[in-house]
Coordinates of N, CA, C and O in Angstrom, one line a residue:
M1 N 0.8 -1.2 0.0 CA 0.0 0.0 0.0 C 0.9 1.2 0.0 O 1.9 1.3 0.7
S2 N 0.5 2.2 -0.8 CA 1.3 3.5 -0.7 C 0.3 4.6 -0.7 O -0.9 4.5 -1.1
F3 N 0.7 5.7 -0.3 CA -0.1 6.9 -0.2 C 0.4 7.9 -1.3 O 1.6 8.1 -1.5
A4 N -0.6 8.6 -1.9 CA -0.2 9.6 -2.9 C 0.4 10.9 -2.2 O 0.0 11.2 -1.1
R5 N 1.3 11.5 -2.9 CA 1.8 12.8 -2.3 C 0.7 13.8 -2.2 O -0.2 13.8 -3.0
A6 N 0.9 14.7 -1.3 CA -0.2 15.8 -1.1 C -0.3 16.7 -2.3 O -1.4 17.2 -2.5
D7 N 0.7 16.8 -3.2 CA 0.5 17.7 -4.3 C -0.2 17.0 -5.5 O -0.4 17.7 -6.5
R8 N -0.5 15.8 -5.4 CA -1.2 15.1 -6.5 C -2.7 15.3 -6.3 O -3.3 15.1 -5.2
M9 N -3.4 15.6 -7.4 CA -4.9 15.9 -7.3 C -5.6 14.5 -7.3 O -5.2 13.5 -7.8
T10 N -6.7 14.5 -6.5 CA -7.5 13.3 -6.5 C -9.0 13.7 -6.9 O -9.3 14.9 -7.1
D11 N -9.8 12.8 -7.0 CA -11.2 13.0 -7.4 C -11.9 13.9 -6.3 O -11.9 13.5 -5.1
L12 N -12.3 15.0 -6.7 CA -13.0 16.0 -5.7 C -14.5 16.0 -5.8 O -15.1 16.9 -5.3
T13 N -15.1 14.9 -6.4 CA -16.5 14.8 -6.5 C -17.0 14.6 -5.1 O -16.5 13.8 -4.3
E14 N -18.1 15.4 -4.7 CA -18.6 15.3 -3.4 C -19.4 14.0 -3.2 O -20.3 13.7 -4.1
P15 N -19.2 13.2 -2.2 CA -19.9 11.9 -2.0 C -21.3 12.2 -1.4 O -21.6 13.3 -0.9
S16 N -22.1 11.2 -1.4 CA -23.5 11.3 -0.8 C -23.4 11.4 0.7 O -22.5 10.8 1.3
T17 N -24.2 12.3 1.3 CA -24.3 12.4 2.7 C -25.3 11.4 3.3 O -26.3 11.0 2.6
F18 N -25.0 10.8 4.4 CA -25.8 9.8 5.1 C -25.9 10.1 6.6 O -25.0 10.8 7.1
V19 N -26.9 9.5 7.2 CA -27.0 9.6 8.7 C -26.5 8.3 9.2 O -27.0 7.2 8.9
P20 N -25.4 8.3 10.1 CA -25.0 7.1 10.7 C -26.0 6.3 11.5 O -26.8 7.0 12.2
G21 N -26.1 5.0 11.3 CA -27.1 4.2 12.0 C -27.0 2.8 11.5 O -26.1 2.5 10.7
P22 N -27.9 1.9 12.0 CA -27.8 0.5 11.6 C -27.8 0.2 10.1 O -27.1 -0.6 9.6
A23 N -28.6 1.0 9.4 CA -28.7 0.8 7.9 C -27.5 1.3 7.1 O -27.3 0.9 6.0
T24 N -26.7 2.1 7.8 CA -25.6 2.7 7.1 C -24.3 2.4 7.8 O -23.3 3.1 7.6
E25 N -24.2 1.3 8.6 CA -23.1 1.0 9.3 C -21.8 0.8 8.5 O -20.7 1.3 8.8
R26 N -22.0 0.1 7.3 CA -20.8 -0.1 6.5 C -20.3 1.2 5.9 O -19.1 1.4 5.8
A27 N -21.2 2.1 5.5 CA -20.8 3.4 4.9 C -20.1 4.2 6.0 O -19.1 4.9 5.7
F28 N -20.5 4.1 7.2 CA -19.9 4.9 8.3 C -18.5 4.3 8.6 O -17.6 5.1 8.8
R29 N -18.4 3.0 8.6 CA -17.1 2.4 8.8 C -16.1 2.8 7.7 O -14.9 3.1 7.9
D30 N -16.6 2.8 6.5 CA -15.8 3.2 5.3 C -15.3 4.7 5.5 O -14.2 5.0 5.1
A31 N -16.3 5.5 5.9 CA -15.9 6.9 6.1 C -14.9 7.1 7.2 O -13.9 7.9 7.0
L32 N -15.0 6.4 8.3 CA -14.0 6.4 9.3 C -12.6 5.9 8.8 O -11.6 6.4 9.2
G33 N -12.7 4.9 7.9 CA -11.5 4.3 7.4 C -10.7 5.2 6.4 O -9.6 4.9 6.1
A34 N -11.3 6.3 6.0 CA -10.6 7.3 5.2 C -9.6 8.0 6.0 O -8.7 8.7 5.4
Y35 N -9.6 8.0 7.3 CA -8.7 8.6 8.2 C -7.6 7.6 8.5 O -7.8 6.6 9.1
A36 N -6.4 7.9 8.0 CA -5.2 7.0 8.3 C -4.8 7.2 9.7 O -4.7 8.3 10.3
T37 N -4.5 6.1 10.4 CA -4.0 6.1 11.8 C -2.7 5.3 11.9 O -2.4 4.4 11.0
G38 N -2.0 5.5 12.9 CA -0.9 4.7 13.2 C -1.4 3.4 13.9 O -2.5 3.2 14.2
V39 N -0.5 2.4 14.0 CA -0.8 1.1 14.6 C 0.0 0.9 15.8 O 1.2 1.2 15.8
T40 N -0.7 0.6 16.9 CA 0.0 0.3 18.2 C -0.3 -1.1 18.7 O -1.3 -1.7 18.3
V41 N 0.5 -1.5 19.6 CA 0.3 -2.7 20.4 C 0.3 -2.2 21.9 O 1.3 -1.6 22.3
I42 N -0.8 -2.5 22.6 CA -0.8 -2.1 24.0 C -0.6 -3.4 24.8 O -1.2 -4.5 24.5
T43 N 0.3 -3.3 25.8 CA 0.5 -4.5 26.7 C 0.3 -4.2 28.1 O 0.3 -3.0 28.5
T44 N -0.1 -5.2 28.9 CA -0.3 -5.1 30.3 C -0.1 -6.4 30.9 O 0.3 -7.4 30.2
K45 N -0.2 -6.5 32.2 CA -0.3 -7.8 32.9 C -1.7 -8.1 33.4 O -2.4 -7.1 33.7
S46 N -2.1 -9.3 33.4 CA -3.4 -9.7 33.8 C -3.4 -10.8 34.8 O -2.3 -11.3 35.1
D47 N -4.5 -11.3 35.2 CA -4.6 -12.4 36.2 C -4.0 -13.7 35.6 O -3.6 -14.6 36.3
V48 N -4.0 -13.8 34.2 CA -3.5 -15.0 33.6 C -2.2 -14.8 32.9 O -1.8 -15.6 32.1
G49 N -1.5 -13.7 33.2 CA -0.2 -13.4 32.6 C -0.2 -12.2 31.7 O -1.1 -11.4 31.7
P50 N 0.9 -12.0 30.9 CA 1.0 -10.9 30.1 C 0.0 -10.9 29.0 O -0.5 -11.9 28.6
L51 N -0.5 -9.7 28.6 CA -1.6 -9.5 27.7 C -1.2 -8.4 26.7 O -0.7 -7.4 27.1
G52 N -1.5 -8.6 25.4 CA -1.3 -7.6 24.4 C -2.5 -7.5 23.5 O -3.3 -8.4 23.3
I53 N -2.7 -6.3 22.8 CA -3.7 -6.1 21.9 C -3.3 -5.1 20.9 O -2.6 -4.1 21.2
T54 N -3.6 -5.3 19.6 CA -3.3 -4.3 18.6 C -4.5 -3.3 18.5 O -5.6 -3.7 18.5
A55 N -4.1 -2.0 18.4 CA -5.1 -0.9 18.3 C -4.7 0.2 17.5 O -3.5 0.5 17.4
N56 N -5.6 0.9 16.8 CA -5.3 2.1 16.0 C -5.9 3.3 16.6 O -6.0 4.3 16.0
S57 N -6.5 3.2 17.8 CA -7.2 4.3 18.5 C -6.4 5.1 19.4 O -6.9 5.7 20.3
F58 N -5.1 5.1 19.3 CA -4.2 5.9 20.1 C -4.1 7.3 19.8 O -4.2 7.7 18.6
A59 N -4.0 8.2 20.8 CA -3.9 9.7 20.5 C -3.2 10.3 21.7 O -3.3 9.9 22.8
S60 N -2.4 11.4 21.4 CA -1.9 12.2 22.5 C -3.1 13.0 23.0 O -4.0 13.4 22.3
L61 N -3.0 13.4 24.3 CA -4.1 14.1 25.0 C -3.5 15.4 25.6 O -4.1 16.4 25.5
S62 N -2.4 15.3 26.3 CA -1.9 16.5 27.0 C -0.4 16.4 27.2 O 0.1 15.3 27.5
L63 N 0.3 17.5 27.1 CA 1.7 17.6 27.4 C 1.9 17.8 28.9 O 2.9 17.4 29.4
D64 N 1.1 18.6 29.5 CA 1.2 18.9 31.0 C -0.1 18.8 31.7 O -0.9 19.8 31.5
P65 N -0.4 17.7 32.3 CA 0.5 16.6 32.6 C 0.6 15.7 31.3 O -0.3 15.8 30.4
P66 N 1.6 14.8 31.2 CA 1.7 14.0 30.0 C 0.7 12.9 30.0 O 0.8 11.9 30.7
L67 N -0.3 13.0 29.1 CA -1.4 12.1 29.0 C -1.6 11.6 27.6 O -1.5 12.4 26.7
V68 N -1.9 10.3 27.4 CA -2.3 9.7 26.2 C -3.6 9.0 26.3 O -4.0 8.7 27.5
L69 N -4.2 8.6 25.2 CA -5.4 7.8 25.3 C -5.5 6.7 24.3 O -4.8 6.9 23.2
W70 N -6.3 5.7 24.5 CA -6.6 4.7 23.5 C -8.0 4.2 23.8 O -8.5 4.4 25.0
S71 N -8.6 3.4 22.9 CA -10.0 3.0 23.1 C -10.2 1.6 22.7 O -10.4 1.2 21.6
P72 N -10.2 0.7 23.7 CA -10.5 -0.7 23.5 C -12.0 -0.9 23.2 O -12.9 -0.2 23.8
A73 N -12.3 -1.9 22.3 CA -13.7 -2.2 22.0 C -14.3 -3.1 23.1 O -13.7 -4.0 23.6
R74 N -15.6 -2.8 23.5 CA -16.3 -3.5 24.5 C -16.5 -5.0 24.2 O -16.5 -5.8 25.0
F75 N -16.6 -5.3 22.9 CA -16.8 -6.7 22.5 C -15.5 -7.5 22.5 O -15.6 -8.8 22.4
S76 N -14.4 -6.9 22.8 CA -13.1 -7.7 22.8 C -13.1 -8.5 24.1 O -13.4 -8.0 25.2
R77 N -12.6 -9.7 24.0 CA -12.4 -10.6 25.2 C -11.4 -10.0 26.1 O -11.3 -10.4 27.3
R78 N -10.5 -9.1 25.6 CA -9.5 -8.5 26.4 C -9.9 -7.2 27.1 O -9.1 -6.5 27.8
F79 N -11.1 -6.7 26.8 CA -11.6 -5.4 27.3 C -11.5 -5.2 28.8 O -10.9 -4.2 29.3
E80 N -12.0 -6.1 29.6 CA -12.0 -6.0 31.0 C -10.6 -5.9 31.6 O -10.3 -5.1 32.5
A81 N -9.7 -6.7 31.1 CA -8.3 -6.7 31.6 C -7.6 -5.4 31.3 O -6.9 -4.8 32.2
F82 N -7.9 -4.8 30.2 CA -7.2 -3.5 29.8 C -7.8 -2.3 30.5 O -7.2 -1.4 30.9
T83 N -9.2 -2.3 30.7 CA -9.8 -1.2 31.3 C -9.6 -1.2 32.8 O -9.7 -0.1 33.5
A84 N -9.2 -2.3 33.4 CA -8.9 -2.4 34.8 C -7.4 -2.4 35.2 O -7.0 -2.3 36.3
A85 N -6.6 -2.4 34.2 CA -5.1 -2.5 34.4 C -4.6 -1.2 35.0 O -4.8 -0.1 34.4
P86 N -3.9 -1.3 36.1 CA -3.3 -0.1 36.7 C -2.1 0.5 35.9 O -1.8 1.7 36.0
H87 N -1.5 -0.4 35.1 CA -0.3 0.1 34.3 C -0.4 -0.6 32.9 O -0.9 -1.7 32.8
F88 N 0.1 0.0 31.9 CA 0.1 -0.5 30.6 C 1.2 0.2 29.8 O 1.7 1.3 30.2
A89 N 1.6 -0.4 28.6 CA 2.6 0.2 27.7 C 2.0 0.3 26.3 O 1.4 -0.7 25.9
I90 N 2.1 1.4 25.7 CA 1.7 1.6 24.3 C 2.9 1.6 23.4 O 3.8 2.5 23.6
H91 N 2.9 0.8 22.4 CA 4.0 0.6 21.5 C 3.6 1.1 20.1 O 2.7 0.5 19.5
V92 N 4.2 2.1 19.6 CA 3.9 2.6 18.2 C 4.8 1.8 17.2 O 6.0 1.8 17.4
L93 N 4.1 1.1 16.3 CA 4.8 0.2 15.4 C 5.4 0.9 14.2 O 4.8 1.8 13.7
G94 N 6.6 0.4 13.8 CA 7.2 0.9 12.6 C 6.7 0.1 11.4 O 6.1 -0.9 11.5
A95 N 6.9 0.7 10.2 CA 6.5 0.1 9.0 C 6.9 -1.4 8.8 O 6.3 -2.1 8.1
D96 N 8.1 -1.7 9.4 CA 8.6 -3.1 9.3 C 8.0 -4.0 10.4 O 8.5 -5.1 10.5
Q97 N 7.1 -3.6 11.1 CA 6.5 -4.4 12.2 C 5.1 -4.9 12.0 O 4.4 -5.1 13.0
M98 N 4.7 -5.0 10.8 CA 3.3 -5.5 10.4 C 3.1 -6.8 11.1 O 2.0 -7.1 11.6
A99 N 4.0 -7.7 11.1 CA 3.8 -9.1 11.6 C 3.5 -9.0 13.1 O 2.7 -9.7 13.7
L100 N 4.2 -8.1 13.8 CA 3.9 -7.9 15.3 C 2.5 -7.4 15.5 O 1.8 -7.9 16.4
G101 N 2.1 -6.4 14.7 CA 0.7 -6.0 14.8 C -0.3 -7.1 14.6 O -1.3 -7.2 15.3
R102 N -0.1 -7.9 13.6 CA -1.0 -9.0 13.3 C -1.0 -10.0 14.4 O -2.0 -10.6 14.7
H103 N 0.2 -10.3 14.9 CA 0.4 -11.2 16.0 C -0.6 -10.9 17.2 O -1.3 -11.8 17.7
F104 N -0.5 -9.7 17.6 CA -1.3 -9.3 18.8 C -2.8 -9.0 18.5 O -3.6 -8.9 19.4
A105 N -3.1 -8.8 17.2 CA -4.5 -8.7 16.8 C -5.2 -10.1 17.0 O -6.4 -10.1 17.3
K106 N -4.4 -11.2 16.8 CA -5.0 -12.5 16.9 C -4.8 -13.2 18.2 O -5.6 -13.9 18.7
Q107 N -3.6 -13.0 18.8 CA -3.2 -13.7 20.0 C -2.8 -12.7 21.1 O -1.7 -12.1 20.9
G108 N -3.5 -12.7 22.2 CA -3.1 -11.7 23.3 C -2.1 -12.2 24.3 O -1.5 -11.4 25.0
H109 N -2.0 -13.5 24.4 CA -1.1 -14.1 25.5 C 0.2 -14.6 25.0 O 1.0 -15.1 25.7
A110 N 0.5 -14.6 23.7 CA 1.7 -15.2 23.1 C 2.8 -14.2 23.1 O 3.0 -13.4 22.2
F111 N 3.6 -14.2 24.2 CA 4.8 -13.3 24.3 C 6.1 -14.0 24.2 O 7.1 -13.5 24.6
D112 N 6.1 -15.2 23.5 CA 7.4 -15.9 23.2 C 8.1 -15.3 22.1 O 8.4 -15.9 21.1
L113 N 8.4 -14.0 22.2 CA 9.0 -13.2 21.1 C 10.4 -12.8 21.6 O 10.6 -12.5 22.8
P114 N 11.4 -12.7 20.7 CA 12.7 -12.3 21.2 C 12.7 -10.8 21.6 O 12.1 -9.9 21.1
G115 N 13.4 -10.5 22.7 CA 13.7 -9.2 23.2 C 12.6 -8.6 24.1 O 12.7 -7.4 24.5
V116 N 11.5 -9.3 24.4 CA 10.5 -8.8 25.3 C 11.1 -8.7 26.7 O 11.7 -9.6 27.2
A117 N 10.9 -7.5 27.3 CA 11.4 -7.3 28.7 C 10.2 -6.8 29.6 O 9.2 -6.3 29.0
L118 N 10.4 -7.0 30.9 CA 9.4 -6.4 31.8 C 9.9 -5.1 32.4 O 11.0 -5.0 32.8
N119 N 9.0 -4.1 32.4 CA 9.4 -2.9 33.0 C 9.3 -2.9 34.6 O 8.9 -4.0 35.1
A120 N 9.5 -1.8 35.2 CA 9.4 -1.8 36.7 C 8.1 -2.2 37.3 O 8.0 -2.7 38.4
Q121 N 7.0 -2.0 36.5 CA 5.7 -2.4 37.0 C 5.3 -3.8 36.5 O 4.1 -4.3 36.7
G122 N 6.2 -4.6 35.9 CA 5.9 -5.9 35.4 C 5.2 -6.0 34.1 O 4.6 -7.0 33.7
I123 N 5.2 -4.9 33.3 CA 4.5 -4.8 32.1 C 5.4 -5.2 30.9 O 6.6 -4.7 30.9
P124 N 5.0 -6.1 30.0 CA 5.9 -6.5 28.9 C 6.1 -5.3 28.0 O 5.2 -4.6 27.6
V125 N 7.4 -5.1 27.6 CA 7.8 -4.0 26.7 C 8.4 -4.6 25.5 O 9.4 -5.4 25.6
L126 N 7.9 -4.3 24.3 CA 8.3 -4.9 23.1 C 9.5 -4.1 22.5 O 9.5 -2.9 22.6
P127 N 10.5 -4.8 21.9 CA 11.6 -4.2 21.4 C 11.4 -3.6 20.0 O 10.5 -4.0 19.2
G128 N 12.2 -2.6 19.6 CA 12.3 -2.1 18.2 C 11.2 -1.2 17.8 O 11.1 -0.9 16.6
C129 N 10.3 -0.8 18.6 CA 9.1 0.0 18.2 C 9.6 1.4 18.0 O 10.6 1.9 18.5
L130 N 8.8 2.2 17.2 CA 9.1 3.6 17.0 C 9.0 4.4 18.2 O 9.8 5.3 18.4
A131 N 8.1 4.1 19.1 CA 7.9 4.8 20.3 C 7.3 3.9 21.3 O 6.5 3.0 20.9
V132 N 7.6 4.1 22.6 CA 7.0 3.3 23.7 C 6.6 4.3 24.8 O 7.4 5.1 25.2
F133 N 5.3 4.2 25.2 CA 4.9 5.0 26.3 C 4.4 4.1 27.5 O 3.5 3.4 27.3
E134 N 5.2 4.2 28.6 CA 4.8 3.4 29.7 C 3.9 4.2 30.6 O 4.3 5.3 31.0
C135 N 2.7 3.7 30.9 CA 1.7 4.5 31.5 C 1.1 3.9 32.8 O 1.1 2.7 33.0
A136 N 0.6 4.8 33.6 CA -0.3 4.5 34.8 C -1.7 4.9 34.4 O -1.9 5.9 33.8
L137 N -2.7 4.1 34.8 CA -4.0 4.4 34.4 C -4.4 5.7 35.1 O -4.3 5.8 36.3
E138 N -4.9 6.6 34.4 CA -5.4 7.9 34.9 C -6.9 8.0 35.0 O -7.5 8.4 36.0
A139 N -7.6 7.4 34.0 CA -9.1 7.4 34.0 C -9.6 6.5 32.9 O -8.9 6.2 31.9
V140 N -10.8 6.1 33.0 CA -11.6 5.3 32.0 C -12.9 6.0 31.9 O -13.6 6.2 32.8
H141 N -13.2 6.4 30.6 CA -14.5 7.0 30.3 C -15.3 6.2 29.4 O -14.8 5.4 28.6
E142 N -16.7 6.4 29.4 CA -17.6 5.7 28.5 C -17.4 6.3 27.1 O -17.1 7.5 27.0
G143 N -17.5 5.4 26.1 CA -17.3 5.9 24.8 C -18.1 5.0 23.8 O -17.6 4.5 22.8
G144 N -19.4 4.8 24.1 CA -20.3 4.0 23.2 C -19.8 2.6 23.3 O -19.8 2.0 24.4
D145 N -19.5 2.0 22.1 CA -19.1 0.6 22.1 C -17.7 0.4 22.4 O -17.1 -0.7 22.3
H146 N -17.0 1.5 22.8 CA -15.6 1.4 23.2 C -15.5 2.1 24.6 O -16.5 2.8 25.0
A147 N -14.4 2.0 25.2 CA -14.1 2.8 26.4 C -12.9 3.7 26.0 O -12.2 3.4 25.1
I148 N -12.8 4.8 26.7 CA -11.6 5.7 26.5 C -10.7 5.6 27.7 O -11.1 6.0 28.8
V149 N -9.6 5.0 27.5 CA -8.6 4.8 28.5 C -7.5 5.9 28.5 O -6.9 6.0 27.5
V150 N -7.4 6.6 29.5 CA -6.4 7.7 29.6 C -5.3 7.2 30.5 O -5.5 6.7 31.6
G151 N -4.1 7.4 30.0 CA -2.9 7.0 30.7 C -2.0 8.1 31.0 O -1.8 9.0 30.1
R152 N -1.4 8.2 32.2 CA -0.4 9.2 32.5 C 1.0 8.6 32.1 O 1.3 7.5 32.6
V153 N 1.7 9.2 31.3 CA 3.0 8.7 30.8 C 4.0 8.8 31.9 O 4.3 9.9 32.3
L154 N 4.6 7.7 32.3 CA 5.6 7.6 33.3 C 7.0 7.7 32.7 O 7.9 8.3 33.3
S155 N 7.1 7.1 31.5 CA 8.4 7.2 30.8 C 8.1 6.9 29.3 O 7.1 6.3 29.0
A156 N 8.9 7.5 28.4 CA 8.7 7.4 27.0 C 10.1 7.3 26.3 O 11.1 7.7 26.8
R157 N 10.1 6.6 25.1 CA 11.3 6.6 24.3 C 10.8 6.5 22.8 O 9.7 6.1 22.6
H158 N 11.7 6.9 21.9 CA 11.4 6.8 20.5 C 12.6 6.8 19.7 O 13.7 7.1 20.1
R159 N 12.4 6.3 18.4 CA 13.5 6.2 17.5 C 13.0 6.7 16.1 O 11.8 6.9 15.9
A160 N 13.9 7.1 15.3 CA 13.5 7.5 13.9 C 13.0 6.3 13.1 O 13.4 5.2 13.4
G161 N 12.1 6.6 12.2 CA 11.6 5.5 11.3 C 10.3 5.8 10.7 O 9.6 6.7 11.2
A162 N 9.9 5.1 9.7 CA 8.6 5.2 9.1 C 7.5 4.4 9.9 O 7.8 3.3 10.4
P163 N 6.3 5.0 10.1 CA 5.3 4.3 10.9 C 4.5 3.3 10.1 O 4.4 3.3 8.9
L164 N 4.0 2.3 10.8 CA 3.0 1.4 10.3 C 1.7 2.1 10.3 O 1.3 2.7 11.3
V165 N 1.0 2.1 9.2 CA -0.3 2.9 9.0 C -1.4 2.0 8.7 O -1.3 1.0 8.0
F166 N -2.6 2.3 9.2 CA -3.8 1.6 8.9 C -4.8 2.6 8.2 O -5.0 3.7 8.7
H167 N -5.2 2.2 7.0 CA -6.1 3.0 6.2 C -7.0 2.2 5.4 O -6.5 1.3 4.7
G168 N -8.3 2.5 5.4 CA -9.2 1.7 4.6 C -9.2 0.2 4.8 O -9.4 -0.5 3.8
G169 N -9.0 -0.2 6.0 CA -8.9 -1.6 6.3 C -7.6 -2.3 5.9 O -7.6 -3.5 6.0
L170 N -6.6 -1.6 5.5 CA -5.3 -2.2 5.1 C -4.2 -1.6 5.9 O -4.2 -0.4 6.4
Y171 N -3.1 -2.4 6.1 CA -1.9 -1.9 6.7 C -1.0 -1.4 5.6 O -1.0 -1.9 4.5
G172 N -0.1 -0.5 5.9 CA 0.8 0.0 4.9 C 1.8 1.0 5.5 O 1.9 1.1 6.7
G173 N 2.4 1.7 4.6 CA 3.4 2.7 5.1 C 3.4 3.9 4.1 O 2.7 3.9 3.1
F174 N 4.2 4.9 4.4 CA 4.3 6.0 3.5 C 5.3 5.7 2.4 O 6.5 5.7 2.7
G175 N 4.9 5.5 1.2 CA 5.8 5.1 0.1 C 6.4 6.4 -0.5 O 7.5 6.3 -1.1
D176 N 5.8 7.5 -0.4 CA 6.2 8.7 -1.1 C 6.8 9.7 -0.1 O 7.0 10.9 -0.5
G177 N 7.0 9.4 1.1 CA 7.5 10.4 2.1 C 6.4 11.3 2.7 O 5.2 11.0 2.5
F178 N 6.8 12.3 3.4 CA 5.9 13.2 4.0 C 5.9 14.6 3.3 O 6.9 15.0 2.7
S179 N 4.8 15.3 3.4 CA 4.7 16.6 2.9 C 4.4 17.6 4.0 O 3.5 17.3 4.8
R180 N 5.1 18.7 4.1 CA 4.8 19.7 5.1 C 4.2 21.0 4.5 O 4.7 22.1 4.7
D181 N 3.1 20.8 3.7 CA 2.5 22.0 3.1 C 2.0 22.9 4.2 O 1.3 23.2 4.8

């Protein structure tokens, strides 16, 4: 998958407007999929051991205090463990880490991966990610069929590299670079 450069023209035909609801659920999902997001893996410890989940609902919230958020789906079998976890780590994946994202999308307890370490709170930290935010739970808010989990960042690190991106139901990366128009 590649993304067109910002200076290339695209079809500017206005699409049909719809009201989100049960009859237009697919159209609403497709409209949301037009927004490209980064891909993260969130890890924590649970009653049955280390737990991970792939999510694209990560966002920065505040610099002072340092807060981030993400939104697990209520239908996920891992929902309760993540919304109750006092600590968690958010890993921003690089373009070369698609397999890691797919791994935790399917299997939450499989941490037999090279280089995984436990932080001071016993949370698994994955190696080689573009950024890692080690967090303490700050708040959990209602968010429809998701929850909004706010974390206070206790420590962070990052490296240079291209991000893994999710767009239109597909994983990919920036093939043409970035534009700062």
